[in-house]
């Protein structure tokens, strides 16, 4: 059984959830930031995790540039694994932001 398609799941989920965040931002224009920052602890954690994932992603870009001039055996596999890990983290971040920024119906 060929399961190579499984590696496409995190990038596709990142695309989906980041699109939901964008749509939530456009749909609930004024309330978007209010909903995002109404739970400051979770928002601060998500921003911190996002910053760390961007540091790892930037490191993979530097590793790519180094590999361009000085080829290192196995470097491409390390870069691919780190990029996939960053994608998984981005799925979590965008999922949480997408769920935080949708108004919930209140029980009356």
Backbone as JSON, one array per atom type, in Angstrom:
{
  "sequence": "XXXXXXXXXXXXXXXXXXXXXXXXXXXXXXXXXXXXXXXXXXXXXXXXXXXXXXXXXXXXXXXXXXXXXXXXXXXXXXXXXXXXXXXXXXXXXXXXXXXXXXXXXXXX",
  "N": [[0.84, -1.18, 0.0], [0.64, 2.13, -0.9], [1.55, 4.89, 0.82], [2.43, 7.49, 0.51], [1.06, 9.83, 0.11], [0.24, 10.77, 2.53], [2.01, 12.61, 3.6], [1.16, 14.96, 2.58], [-0.95, 15.88, 4.06], [-0.53, 17.72, 6.4], [0.37, 20.2, 5.02], [-1.93, 20.75, 3.45], [-3.91, 21.01, 5.41], [-2.9, 23.25, 6.74], [-3.21, 25.17, 4.75], [-6.05, 25.14, 4.55], [-6.93, 25.91, 7.21], [-5.64, 28.39, 7.53], [-6.91, 29.79, 5.54], [-9.49, 29.79, 6.62], [-9.04, 31.45, 8.83], [-8.47, 33.86, 7.53], [-10.94, 34.28, 6.2], [-12.63, 34.51, 8.46], [-11.58, 36.85, 9.5], [-12.26, 38.67, 7.5], [-15.05, 38.41, 7.47], [-15.99, 38.88, 10.13], [-15.23, 41.57, 10.8], [-14.85, 43.82, 12.71], [-15.11, 42.48, 15.12], [-13.21, 40.51, 15.11], [-10.52, 40.91, 16.14], [-11.18, 41.46, 18.77], [-12.31, 39.02, 19.62], [-10.08, 37.42, 19.28], [-8.22, 38.47, 21.1], [-9.56, 38.22, 23.47], [-9.03, 36.1, 25.08], [-6.32, 36.31, 26.53], [-4.15, 34.79, 27.55], [-4.1, 32.38, 26.02], [-3.8, 33.47, 23.46], [-1.32, 34.75, 23.7], [0.3, 32.5, 24.1], [-0.09, 31.18, 21.63], [1.04, 33.05, 19.87], [3.69, 32.99, 20.75], [4.39, 30.31, 20.18], [4.06, 30.42, 17.42], [6.1, 32.23, 16.77], [8.4, 30.75, 17.47], [8.14, 28.63, 15.68], [8.51, 30.02, 13.29], [11.15, 30.78, 13.57], [12.41, 28.29, 13.39], [11.61, 27.65, 10.78], [12.93, 29.71, 9.38], [15.53, 28.95, 9.91], [15.66, 26.64, 8.37], [15.64, 27.77, 5.84], [18.1, 29.1, 5.84], [19.74, 26.88, 6.08], [19.2, 25.76, 3.61], [20.39, 27.67, 1.91], [23.07, 27.42, 2.7], [23.47, 24.81, 1.89], [23.35, 25.17, -0.8], [25.8, 26.29, -1.54], [27.74, 24.77, -0.18], [27.41, 21.62, -0.33], [25.86, 19.37, 1.85], [25.73, 16.11, 3.0], [22.6, 14.53, 3.46], [21.34, 16.82, 4.29], [19.12, 17.83, 2.9], [17.06, 16.08, 3.64], [16.85, 16.63, 6.36], [16.04, 19.3, 6.27], [13.55, 18.99, 4.96], [12.17, 17.48, 6.89], [12.12, 19.25, 9.07], [10.66, 21.35, 7.95], [8.22, 20.08, 7.55], [7.56, 19.56, 10.2], [7.24, 22.2, 11.11], [5.01, 22.82, 9.61], [3.06, 21.17, 10.78], [2.9, 22.37, 13.3], [1.95, 24.88, 12.5], [-0.57, 24.14, 11.57], [-1.85, 23.53, 13.99], [-1.74, 26.1, 15.23], [-3.18, 27.8, 13.42], [-5.61, 26.44, 13.43], [-6.45, 26.8, 16.1], [-6.65, 29.63, 16.19], [-8.57, 30.01, 14.21], [-10.79, 28.79, 15.39], [-11.06, 30.34, 17.64], [-11.87, 32.81, 16.7], [-14.45, 32.83, 15.77], [-17.74, 33.78, 16.25], [-19.66, 32.48, 18.88], [-22.83, 30.93, 19.3], [-25.08, 32.13, 21.66], [-26.72, 30.78, 24.48], [-30.04, 31.43, 25.15]],
  "CA": [[0.0, 0.0, 0.0], [1.44, 3.34, -1.05], [1.03, 5.92, 1.73], [3.22, 8.72, 0.36], [0.16, 10.99, 0.1], [0.01, 11.22, 3.91], [2.84, 13.77, 3.9], [0.45, 16.14, 2.08], [-2.02, 16.28, 4.97], [-0.27, 18.98, 7.11], [0.29, 21.41, 4.2], [-3.31, 21.01, 3.05], [-4.62, 21.53, 6.59], [-2.43, 24.62, 6.96], [-3.91, 25.99, 3.75], [-7.46, 25.23, 4.92], [-7.17, 26.68, 8.42], [-5.24, 29.78, 7.32], [-8.02, 30.37, 4.78], [-10.59, 30.06, 7.56], [-8.68, 32.63, 9.61], [-8.66, 35.0, 6.64], [-12.38, 34.49, 6.03], [-13.15, 35.03, 9.72], [-11.13, 38.24, 9.61], [-13.05, 39.49, 6.58], [-16.47, 38.32, 7.81], [-16.26, 39.5, 11.44], [-14.18, 42.59, 10.74], [-14.62, 44.55, 13.96], [-15.07, 41.58, 16.27], [-12.13, 39.53, 14.96], [-9.45, 41.13, 17.12], [-11.76, 41.32, 20.12], [-12.41, 37.59, 19.94], [-8.73, 36.88, 19.35], [-7.53, 38.92, 22.3], [-10.38, 38.08, 24.68], [-8.32, 35.13, 25.93], [-4.94, 36.76, 26.36], [-3.17, 33.74, 27.83], [-4.0, 31.5, 24.88], [-3.26, 34.23, 22.34], [0.12, 34.93, 23.94], [0.93, 31.21, 23.86], [-0.09, 30.93, 20.19], [2.02, 33.94, 19.24], [5.01, 32.47, 21.09], [4.61, 29.09, 19.4], [4.22, 30.86, 16.04], [7.44, 32.82, 16.64], [9.38, 29.66, 17.49], [8.05, 27.89, 14.41], [9.11, 30.85, 12.24], [12.6, 30.69, 13.75], [12.8, 27.0, 12.82], [11.45, 27.76, 9.33], [14.03, 30.55, 8.88], [16.74, 28.13, 9.97], [15.67, 25.75, 7.21], [16.02, 28.57, 4.67], [19.54, 29.3, 5.95], [20.34, 25.59, 5.75], [19.09, 25.63, 2.15], [21.42, 28.51, 1.3], [24.37, 26.79, 2.96], [23.54, 23.62, 1.03], [23.54, 25.63, -2.18], [27.23, 26.54, -1.76], [28.5, 23.66, 0.39], [26.48, 20.49, -0.17], [26.04, 18.54, 3.04], [24.92, 14.9, 2.84], [21.47, 14.4, 4.38], [20.79, 18.12, 4.64], [17.79, 17.98, 2.31], [16.1, 15.33, 4.45], [16.67, 17.38, 7.61], [15.23, 20.48, 5.92], [12.19, 18.53, 4.69], [11.56, 17.07, 8.15], [11.85, 20.45, 9.87], [9.57, 22.09, 7.31], [7.01, 19.33, 7.84], [7.27, 19.81, 11.61], [6.7, 23.56, 11.18], [3.66, 22.76, 9.05], [2.18, 20.6, 11.8], [2.7, 23.42, 14.31], [1.08, 25.9, 11.9], [-1.94, 23.6, 11.57], [-2.38, 23.75, 15.34], [-1.92, 27.53, 15.49], [-4.28, 28.32, 12.61], [-6.84, 25.82, 13.92], [-6.86, 27.49, 17.34], [-7.06, 30.99, 15.85], [-9.83, 29.92, 13.46], [-11.88, 28.48, 16.31], [-11.21, 31.44, 18.61], [-12.37, 34.03, 16.07], [-15.82, 32.64, 15.26], [-18.7, 34.02, 17.34], [-20.46, 31.33, 19.28], [-24.21, 31.27, 19.62], [-25.3, 32.13, 23.1], [-28.0, 30.22, 24.93], [-30.92, 32.5, 25.7]],
  "C": [[0.88, 1.25, 0.0], [0.84, 4.47, -0.22], [1.8, 7.23, 1.64], [2.35, 9.96, 0.4], [-0.07, 11.54, 1.5], [0.84, 12.46, 4.23], [2.19, 15.06, 3.41], [-0.61, 16.66, 3.05], [-1.7, 17.58, 5.73], [-0.26, 20.22, 6.21], [-1.13, 21.76, 3.76], [-4.13, 21.56, 4.21], [-4.18, 22.95, 6.91], [-3.11, 25.57, 5.99], [-5.37, 26.19, 4.14], [-7.68, 26.14, 6.12], [-6.7, 28.13, 8.29], [-6.29, 30.5, 6.47], [-9.21, 30.68, 5.66], [-10.3, 31.29, 8.41], [-8.9, 33.89, 8.78], [-10.14, 35.3, 6.43], [-13.03, 35.03, 7.3], [-12.8, 36.49, 9.89], [-11.97, 39.14, 8.71], [-14.52, 39.51, 6.98], [-16.8, 39.06, 9.11], [-15.23, 40.6, 11.67], [-13.88, 43.21, 12.1], [-14.43, 43.61, 15.14], [-13.88, 40.62, 16.25], [-11.06, 39.7, 16.03], [-9.96, 41.03, 18.55], [-11.86, 39.88, 20.54], [-11.02, 36.98, 20.1], [-8.05, 37.23, 20.66], [-8.39, 38.85, 23.56], [-9.78, 37.03, 25.62], [-6.83, 35.38, 25.75], [-3.9, 35.67, 26.59], [-2.99, 32.82, 26.63], [-3.41, 32.21, 23.67], [-1.76, 34.44, 22.49], [0.87, 33.63, 23.69], [1.01, 30.92, 22.36], [0.92, 31.8, 19.46], [3.44, 33.46, 19.54], [5.35, 31.22, 20.28], [4.83, 29.45, 17.93], [5.62, 31.43, 15.82], [8.52, 31.74, 16.61], [9.34, 28.89, 16.18], [8.63, 28.7, 13.26], [10.63, 30.89, 12.36], [13.11, 29.38, 13.14], [12.69, 27.05, 11.29], [12.57, 28.6, 8.72], [15.35, 29.79, 8.91], [16.81, 27.17, 8.79], [16.03, 26.51, 5.94], [17.52, 28.83, 4.66], [20.27, 28.0, 5.59], [20.28, 25.32, 4.25], [20.17, 26.45, 1.44], [22.81, 27.94, 1.5], [24.55, 25.59, 2.04], [23.75, 23.99, -0.43], [25.03, 25.78, -2.51], [28.12, 25.4, -1.27], [27.55, 22.49, 0.64], [26.85, 19.61, 1.02], [25.16, 17.3, 2.86], [23.81, 14.83, 3.9], [20.81, 15.7, 4.76], [19.37, 18.31, 4.11], [16.72, 17.24, 3.12], [15.81, 16.04, 5.77], [15.78, 18.59, 7.36], [13.78, 20.08, 5.69], [11.47, 18.15, 5.98], [11.22, 18.28, 9.02], [10.71, 21.27, 9.27], [8.24, 21.39, 7.57], [6.58, 19.52, 9.29], [6.66, 21.2, 11.79], [5.27, 23.58, 10.65], [2.66, 22.19, 10.05], [1.89, 21.63, 12.89], [1.78, 24.51, 13.77], [-0.36, 25.43, 11.81], [-2.58, 23.85, 12.93], [-2.68, 25.23, 15.59], [-3.12, 28.07, 14.71], [-5.61, 27.7, 13.01], [-7.36, 26.56, 15.15], [-7.35, 28.91, 17.04], [-8.39, 30.97, 15.11], [-11.0, 29.62, 14.39], [-12.12, 29.59, 17.33], [-11.93, 32.64, 17.99], [-13.72, 33.85, 15.38], [-16.77, 32.88, 16.42], [-19.51, 32.76, 17.63], [-21.88, 31.8, 19.58], [-24.4, 31.15, 21.12], [-26.66, 31.54, 23.4], [-28.81, 31.33, 25.57], [-31.87, 31.88, 26.71]]
}
